[in-house]
CSV table of C-alpha atoms in Angstrom, one decimal:
chain,number,residue,atom,x,y,z
F,885,MET,CA,0.2,0.3,0.0
F,886,LEU,CA,2.9,2.7,0.9
F,887,ASN,CA,4.3,1.7,-2.7
F,888,SER,CA,1.1,2.7,-4.1
F,889,LEU,CA,0.8,5.7,-2.3
F,890,LEU,CA,4.2,6.9,-3.4
F,891,LYS,CA,2.9,6.3,-6.7
F,892,MET,CA,0.3,9.2,-6.4
F,893,PHE,CA,3.6,11.8,-6.2
F,894,GLN,CA,4.8,10.5,-10.0
F,895,TYR,CA,1.2,12.1,-11.5
F,896,ASP,CA,1.0,15.5,-12.3
F,897,PHE,CA,-2.6,15.4,-12.1
F,898,MET,CA,-2.1,14.2,-8.2
F,899,ILE,CA,0.5,16.8,-7.4
F,900,ARG,CA,-2.1,19.5,-9.0
F,901,ALA,CA,-4.6,17.6,-7.1
F,902,LEU,CA,-3.0,17.8,-3.8
F,903,VAL,CA,-2.0,21.1,-4.3
F,904,VAL,CA,-5.3,22.6,-5.0
F,905,GLY,CA,-7.0,20.4,-2.5
F,906,GLY,CA,-5.1,21.4,0.5
F,907,LEU,CA,-5.2,25.0,-0.1
F,908,VAL,CA,-9.0,24.6,-0.6
F,909,SER,CA,-9.9,22.4,2.3
F,910,LEU,CA,-8.0,25.0,4.6
F,911,CYS,CA,-10.0,28.1,3.6
F,912,SER,CA,-13.3,26.1,3.9
F,913,ALA,CA,-12.1,25.2,7.5
F,914,LEU,CA,-11.3,28.6,8.6
F,915,LEU,CA,-14.6,30.3,7.0
F,916,GLY,CA,-17.1,27.4,8.0
F,917,THR,CA,-16.9,28.3,11.5
F,918,SER,CA,-17.7,31.4,11.2
F,919,LEU,CA,-20.4,30.6,8.6
F,920,VAL,CA,-21.9,27.5,11.2
F,921,LEU,CA,-21.9,30.3,14.1
F,922,LYS,CA,-23.8,32.6,11.4
F,923,ARG,CA,-26.1,30.1,10.5
F,924,TYR,CA,-25.2,30.3,7.0
F,925,SER,CA,-23.6,27.1,6.8
F,926,MET,CA,-25.8,26.4,4.1
F,927,ILE,CA,-24.4,29.1,1.5
F,928,GLY,CA,-22.0,26.8,0.2
F,929,ASP,CA,-25.3,24.9,-1.5
F,930,GLY,CA,-26.7,28.5,-2.7
F,931,LEU,CA,-23.5,29.3,-4.1
F,932,SER,CA,-22.2,25.8,-5.6
F,933,HIS,CA,-25.2,25.9,-7.4
F,934,VAL,CA,-24.7,29.2,-8.4
F,935,GLY,CA,-21.6,28.2,-9.9
F,936,PHE,CA,-23.0,25.3,-11.5
F,937,ALA,CA,-25.6,27.5,-13.6
F,938,ALA,CA,-22.6,29.7,-14.6
F,939,LEU,CA,-20.5,27.1,-15.6
F,940,ALA,CA,-23.2,26.0,-17.9
F,941,ILE,CA,-23.4,29.2,-19.6
F,942,ALA,CA,-19.8,29.4,-19.8
F,943,TYR,CA,-19.2,26.5,-21.8
F,944,ALA,CA,-22.2,27.3,-23.8
F,945,LEU,CA,-20.7,30.3,-25.0
F,946,ASN,CA,-17.0,29.1,-25.1
F,947,PHE,CA,-15.6,30.6,-22.0
F,948,ALA,CA,-13.2,29.8,-19.7
F,949,PRO,CA,-15.5,28.2,-16.9
F,950,MET,CA,-13.8,29.8,-13.4
F,951,SER,CA,-13.2,33.3,-15.0
F,952,VAL,CA,-17.3,33.3,-15.7
F,953,SER,CA,-18.3,31.1,-12.3
F,954,ILE,CA,-16.0,33.1,-10.0
F,955,PRO,CA,-17.7,36.9,-10.6
F,956,VAL,CA,-21.7,35.2,-10.9
F,957,CYS,CA,-20.7,33.7,-7.4
F,958,VAL,CA,-19.8,36.5,-6.1
F,959,VAL,CA,-22.3,38.7,-7.0
F,960,ALA,CA,-24.8,35.9,-6.0
F,961,ALA,CA,-23.2,35.9,-2.5
F,962,PHE,CA,-24.0,39.6,-2.2
F,963,PHE,CA,-27.7,39.2,-3.2
F,964,LEU,CA,-27.9,36.7,-1.0
F,965,LEU,CA,-27.0,38.8,2.1
F,966,GLN,CA,-29.4,41.4,1.1
F,967,LEU,CA,-32.2,38.9,0.7
F,968,GLU,CA,-31.2,37.7,4.5
F,969,GLU,CA,-31.5,41.5,5.6
F,970,SER,CA,-34.6,41.6,3.9
F,971,ALA,CA,-37.8,41.7,6.2
F,972,LYS,CA,-40.1,39.6,3.7
F,973,ILE,CA,-37.1,36.4,2.7
F,974,LYS,CA,-34.9,35.4,5.5
F,975,GLY,CA,-32.6,32.3,6.4
F,976,ASP,CA,-33.0,29.0,4.4
F,977,ALA,CA,-35.5,30.3,2.4
F,978,ALA,CA,-33.2,32.9,0.8
F,979,THR,CA,-30.4,30.1,0.3
F,980,ALA,CA,-33.6,27.6,-1.1
F,981,LEU,CA,-34.5,30.5,-3.8
F,982,LEU,CA,-31.0,30.6,-5.0
F,983,CYS,CA,-30.5,26.7,-4.9
F,984,SER,CA,-33.5,25.8,-6.8
F,985,GLY,CA,-33.6,29.2,-9.6
F,986,ALA,CA,-29.6,28.6,-10.2
F,987,LEU,CA,-30.0,24.7,-10.6
F,988,ALA,CA,-33.0,25.0,-13.0
F,989,VAL,CA,-30.9,27.4,-15.3
F,990,GLY,CA,-27.8,25.6,-15.3
F,991,VAL,CA,-30.2,22.6,-16.3
F,992,MET,CA,-32.0,24.0,-19.1
F,993,THR,CA,-28.7,25.9,-20.1
F,994,ILE,CA,-27.1,22.2,-20.8
F,995,SER,CA,-30.6,20.6,-22.0
F,996,LEU,CA,-30.5,22.9,-24.8
F,997,THR,CA,-27.0,23.3,-25.5
F,998,SER,CA,-24.7,19.8,-25.9
F,999,GLY,CA,-26.5,17.7,-23.2
F,1000,MET,CA,-24.6,16.3,-20.1
F,1001,ASN,CA,-21.0,16.1,-21.1
F,1002,THR,CA,-18.0,15.2,-19.0
F,1003,ASP,CA,-16.7,18.2,-18.5
F,1004,VAL,CA,-20.2,19.5,-16.6
F,1005,CYS,CA,-20.5,15.8,-15.1
F,1006,ASN,CA,-16.6,16.4,-13.4
F,1007,TYR,CA,-18.4,19.7,-11.8
F,1008,MET,CA,-21.0,18.1,-10.6
F,1009,PHE,CA,-19.7,15.7,-8.7
F,1010,GLY,CA,-16.0,16.4,-8.8
F,1011,SER,CA,-12.7,14.9,-10.5
F,1012,ILE,CA,-9.0,15.1,-9.8
F,1013,LEU,CA,-8.2,14.5,-13.4
F,1014,ALA,CA,-10.6,18.0,-14.0
F,1015,ILE,CA,-7.6,20.1,-12.6
F,1016,SER,CA,-5.7,21.6,-15.5
F,1017,PRO,CA,-2.4,23.6,-14.8
F,1018,SER,CA,-4.2,26.8,-15.5
F,1019,ASP,CA,-6.8,26.0,-12.4
F,1020,LEU,CA,-3.3,25.4,-10.3
F,1021,ARG,CA,-2.2,29.0,-11.1
F,1022,LEU,CA,-5.3,30.5,-10.7
F,1023,SER,CA,-6.2,28.4,-7.3
F,1024,VAL,CA,-3.2,28.6,-5.7
F,1025,VAL,CA,-2.9,32.8,-6.0
F,1026,LEU,CA,-6.8,33.0,-5.0
F,1027,SER,CA,-6.2,30.6,-2.1
F,1028,VAL,CA,-3.8,32.7,-0.8
F,1029,VAL,CA,-5.6,35.8,-1.2
F,1030,VAL,CA,-8.2,34.1,0.8
F,1031,LEU,CA,-5.8,33.5,3.5
F,1032,PHE,CA,-4.5,37.1,3.5
F,1033,LEU,CA,-7.6,38.3,3.5
F,1034,TYR,CA,-9.3,35.9,6.4
F,1035,ILE,CA,-6.0,36.9,8.4
F,1036,VAL,CA,-6.0,40.5,7.9
F,1037,PHE,CA,-9.7,40.8,9.1
F,1038,TYR,CA,-9.5,38.0,11.2
F,1039,PRO,CA,-10.6,40.7,14.6
F,1040,ARG,CA,-13.3,42.1,12.8
F,1041,ILE,CA,-14.7,38.5,11.4
F,1042,PHE,CA,-14.5,37.6,15.0
F,1043,ALA,CA,-16.1,40.5,16.0
F,1044,VAL,CA,-19.3,39.8,13.5
F,1045,THR,CA,-19.4,36.0,14.0
F,1046,PHE,CA,-20.2,36.5,17.7
F,1047,ASP,CA,-22.3,39.3,18.6
F,1048,GLU,CA,-22.9,41.5,15.1
F,1049,SER,CA,-25.2,43.6,17.0
F,1050,PHE,CA,-22.2,44.4,19.1
F,1051,ALA,CA,-19.9,45.0,16.9
F,1052,LYS,CA,-22.3,47.7,14.8
F,1053,ALA,CA,-22.9,49.3,18.1
F,1054,SER,CA,-19.5,49.8,18.5
F,1055,GLY,CA,-18.7,51.0,15.1
F,1056,THR,CA,-17.8,48.1,12.9
F,1057,ASN,CA,-18.7,48.5,9.2
F,1058,THR,CA,-20.5,44.9,10.1
F,1059,ARG,CA,-22.2,45.0,6.2
F,1060,PHE,CA,-18.8,45.3,4.8
F,1061,TYR,CA,-17.3,42.4,7.0
F,1062,ASN,CA,-20.1,40.1,6.0
F,1063,MET,CA,-19.3,40.8,2.2
F,1064,VAL,CA,-15.7,40.3,3.0
F,1065,LEU,CA,-16.7,37.1,4.4
F,1066,ALA,CA,-19.2,36.2,1.3
F,1067,LEU,CA,-16.6,36.9,-1.1
F,1068,LEU,CA,-14.2,35.1,0.4
F,1069,THR,CA,-16.6,32.1,0.6
F,1070,SER,CA,-17.6,32.4,-2.9
F,1071,ILE,CA,-14.0,32.4,-3.9
F,1072,THR,CA,-13.1,29.0,-2.0
F,1073,ILE,CA,-16.5,27.3,-3.1
F,1074,VAL,CA,-15.6,28.1,-7.0
F,1075,LEU,CA,-12.2,26.5,-6.3
F,1076,GLY,CA,-13.2,23.5,-5.1
F,1077,MET,CA,-15.9,22.6,-7.1
F,1078,ARG,CA,-13.4,20.9,-9.5
F,1079,MET,CA,-12.5,18.4,-6.8
F,1080,MET,CA,-15.7,18.1,-4.8
F,1081,GLY,CA,-18.5,18.8,-7.2
F,1082,THR,CA,-21.2,21.2,-6.8
F,1083,LEU,CA,-23.1,18.2,-4.7
F,1084,LEU,CA,-20.4,18.2,-2.3
F,1085,ILE,CA,-18.9,20.8,-2.0
F,1086,SER,CA,-21.0,22.4,1.0
F,1087,SER,CA,-19.7,19.4,3.1
F,1088,LEU,CA,-15.8,20.6,3.2
F,1089,ILE,CA,-17.2,23.7,4.6
F,1090,VAL,CA,-19.3,22.5,7.5
F,1091,PHE,CA,-17.8,19.3,8.6
F,1092,PRO,CA,-14.6,20.2,9.7
F,1093,SER,CA,-15.9,23.1,12.0
F,1094,ILE,CA,-18.8,21.2,13.5
F,1095,THR,CA,-16.6,18.1,14.2
F,1096,ALA,CA,-14.0,20.6,15.6
F,1097,MET,CA,-17.1,22.6,17.6
F,1098,ARG,CA,-16.9,19.1,19.8
F,1099,VAL,CA,-14.0,19.2,21.3
F,1100,CYS,CA,-13.4,23.1,21.0
F,1101,LYS,CA,-14.7,25.6,23.4
F,1102,ASN,CA,-12.9,28.9,22.0
F,1103,PHE,CA,-13.1,30.2,18.3
F,1104,LEU,CA,-9.0,30.7,17.7
F,1105,SER,CA,-9.0,26.6,18.6
F,1106,THR,CA,-12.1,26.0,16.7
F,1107,ILE,CA,-10.8,27.0,13.7
F,1108,LEU,CA,-6.6,25.9,14.1
F,1109,VAL,CA,-8.7,22.4,14.9
F,1110,ALA,CA,-11.0,22.0,12.0
F,1111,ALA,CA,-8.0,23.4,9.7
F,1112,LEU,CA,-6.3,20.2,10.6
F,1113,LEU,CA,-8.7,17.9,10.6
F,1114,SER,CA,-10.1,19.5,6.9
F,1115,LEU,CA,-6.3,18.6,6.0
F,1116,PHE,CA,-6.6,15.3,7.1
F,1117,GLY,CA,-9.5,14.6,5.7
F,1118,PHE,CA,-8.8,15.6,2.4
F,1119,ILE,CA,-5.1,13.4,2.6
F,1120,VAL,CA,-7.2,10.2,3.8
F,1121,GLY,CA,-9.8,10.8,1.3
F,1122,ILE,CA,-7.6,11.4,-2.1
F,1123,SER,CA,-5.5,8.6,-0.9
F,1124,LEU,CA,-8.2,6.3,-0.9
F,1125,SER,CA,-9.7,7.7,-3.9
F,1126,PHE,CA,-6.7,7.0,-5.5
F,1127,LEU,CA,-6.0,3.3,-4.5
F,1128,HIS,CA,-9.5,2.1,-4.6
F,1129,SER,CA,-10.5,4.3,-8.0
F,1130,ILE,CA,-14.0,6.0,-6.2
F,1131,PRO,CA,-14.9,9.4,-6.5
F,1132,THR,CA,-12.7,12.1,-4.9
F,1133,GLY,CA,-15.8,14.3,-3.2
F,1134,ALA,CA,-17.6,11.5,-1.9
F,1135,SER,CA,-14.3,9.9,-0.4
F,1136,ILE,CA,-13.2,12.8,1.5
F,1137,VAL,CA,-17.1,13.4,2.8
F,1138,ILE,CA,-17.1,9.8,4.2
F,1139,VAL,CA,-13.9,10.8,5.7
F,1140,ASP,CA,-15.0,13.6,7.6
F,1141,MET,CA,-18.1,11.9,9.0
F,1142,ILE,CA,-16.4,9.6,10.5
F,1143,LEU,CA,-13.6,12.3,12.1
F,1144,PHE,CA,-17.3,13.8,12.9
F,1145,PHE,CA,-18.9,10.8,15.1
F,1146,ILE,CA,-15.3,10.1,17.0
F,1147,PHE,CA,-15.6,13.3,18.0
F,1148,LEU,CA,-18.9,13.2,18.9
F,1149,GLY,CA,-18.1,9.9,20.7
F,1150,VAL,CA,-15.2,11.8,22.5
F,1151,GLU,CA,-17.6,14.6,23.6
F,1152,ALA,CA,-20.1,12.5,25.0
F,1153,VAL,CA,-17.2,10.3,27.2
F,1154,ARG,CA,-15.9,13.7,28.4
F,1155,ASN,CA,-19.5,15.1,29.3
F,1156,ARG,CA,-20.2,11.7,31.2
F,1157,LYS,CA,-16.9,12.2,33.4
F,1158,SER,CA,-17.5,15.7,34.3
């Protein structure tokens, strides 16, 4: 098995997948903690469906998929925040509206053009073979930007995550930092769609964070543990995918699920002792 694992590094597509997947996993874990605590955890589903619609339109018009998906998802994230703040449409209703509408646009576009092809299936279900050298370069640059901005705005993101009303009263522009959070999330979602697929990318945001929350009691320790769990789940998942020829996204999610139940057991044992 060790020899088989070492063979992964002999393939260029695996190197690209490891680099992109590791960076996306790290970004997802950091952002996921804030999104879960703010009850925005389903925003990943909404943005991934928007990304699917955008790539379907990009293929129909012969445009580069990521160059279309990223700005469209950014606009959709801001639109979703606007809906969240509306008195008439809130929470899960806003996300459901975005999900169903975007998916309908994507399916309709595909059906009216070339039909379901391999590239579109890769975006739906994920594929480590789908990451091209140009995707690698763009993903590395944007992931570094996401990590840099998260670190720079960390104190404000922390403030709007735990007590947005107090942050607003203290003079913090909460709307701006919510938009920053939405911007970083939309970029991360689009970058991860190649590897995880539209249907599973949101799990990369949710699982590491809720797993870390089983044992961590403060924000900083939660995001650090979530980052480690996300990287561990990705490495184990992609290794299983390579060894047994199973879908990458599904493999990573199953590993994350196992980690969640292990930490859930640890939490139960600790609570029983206390």
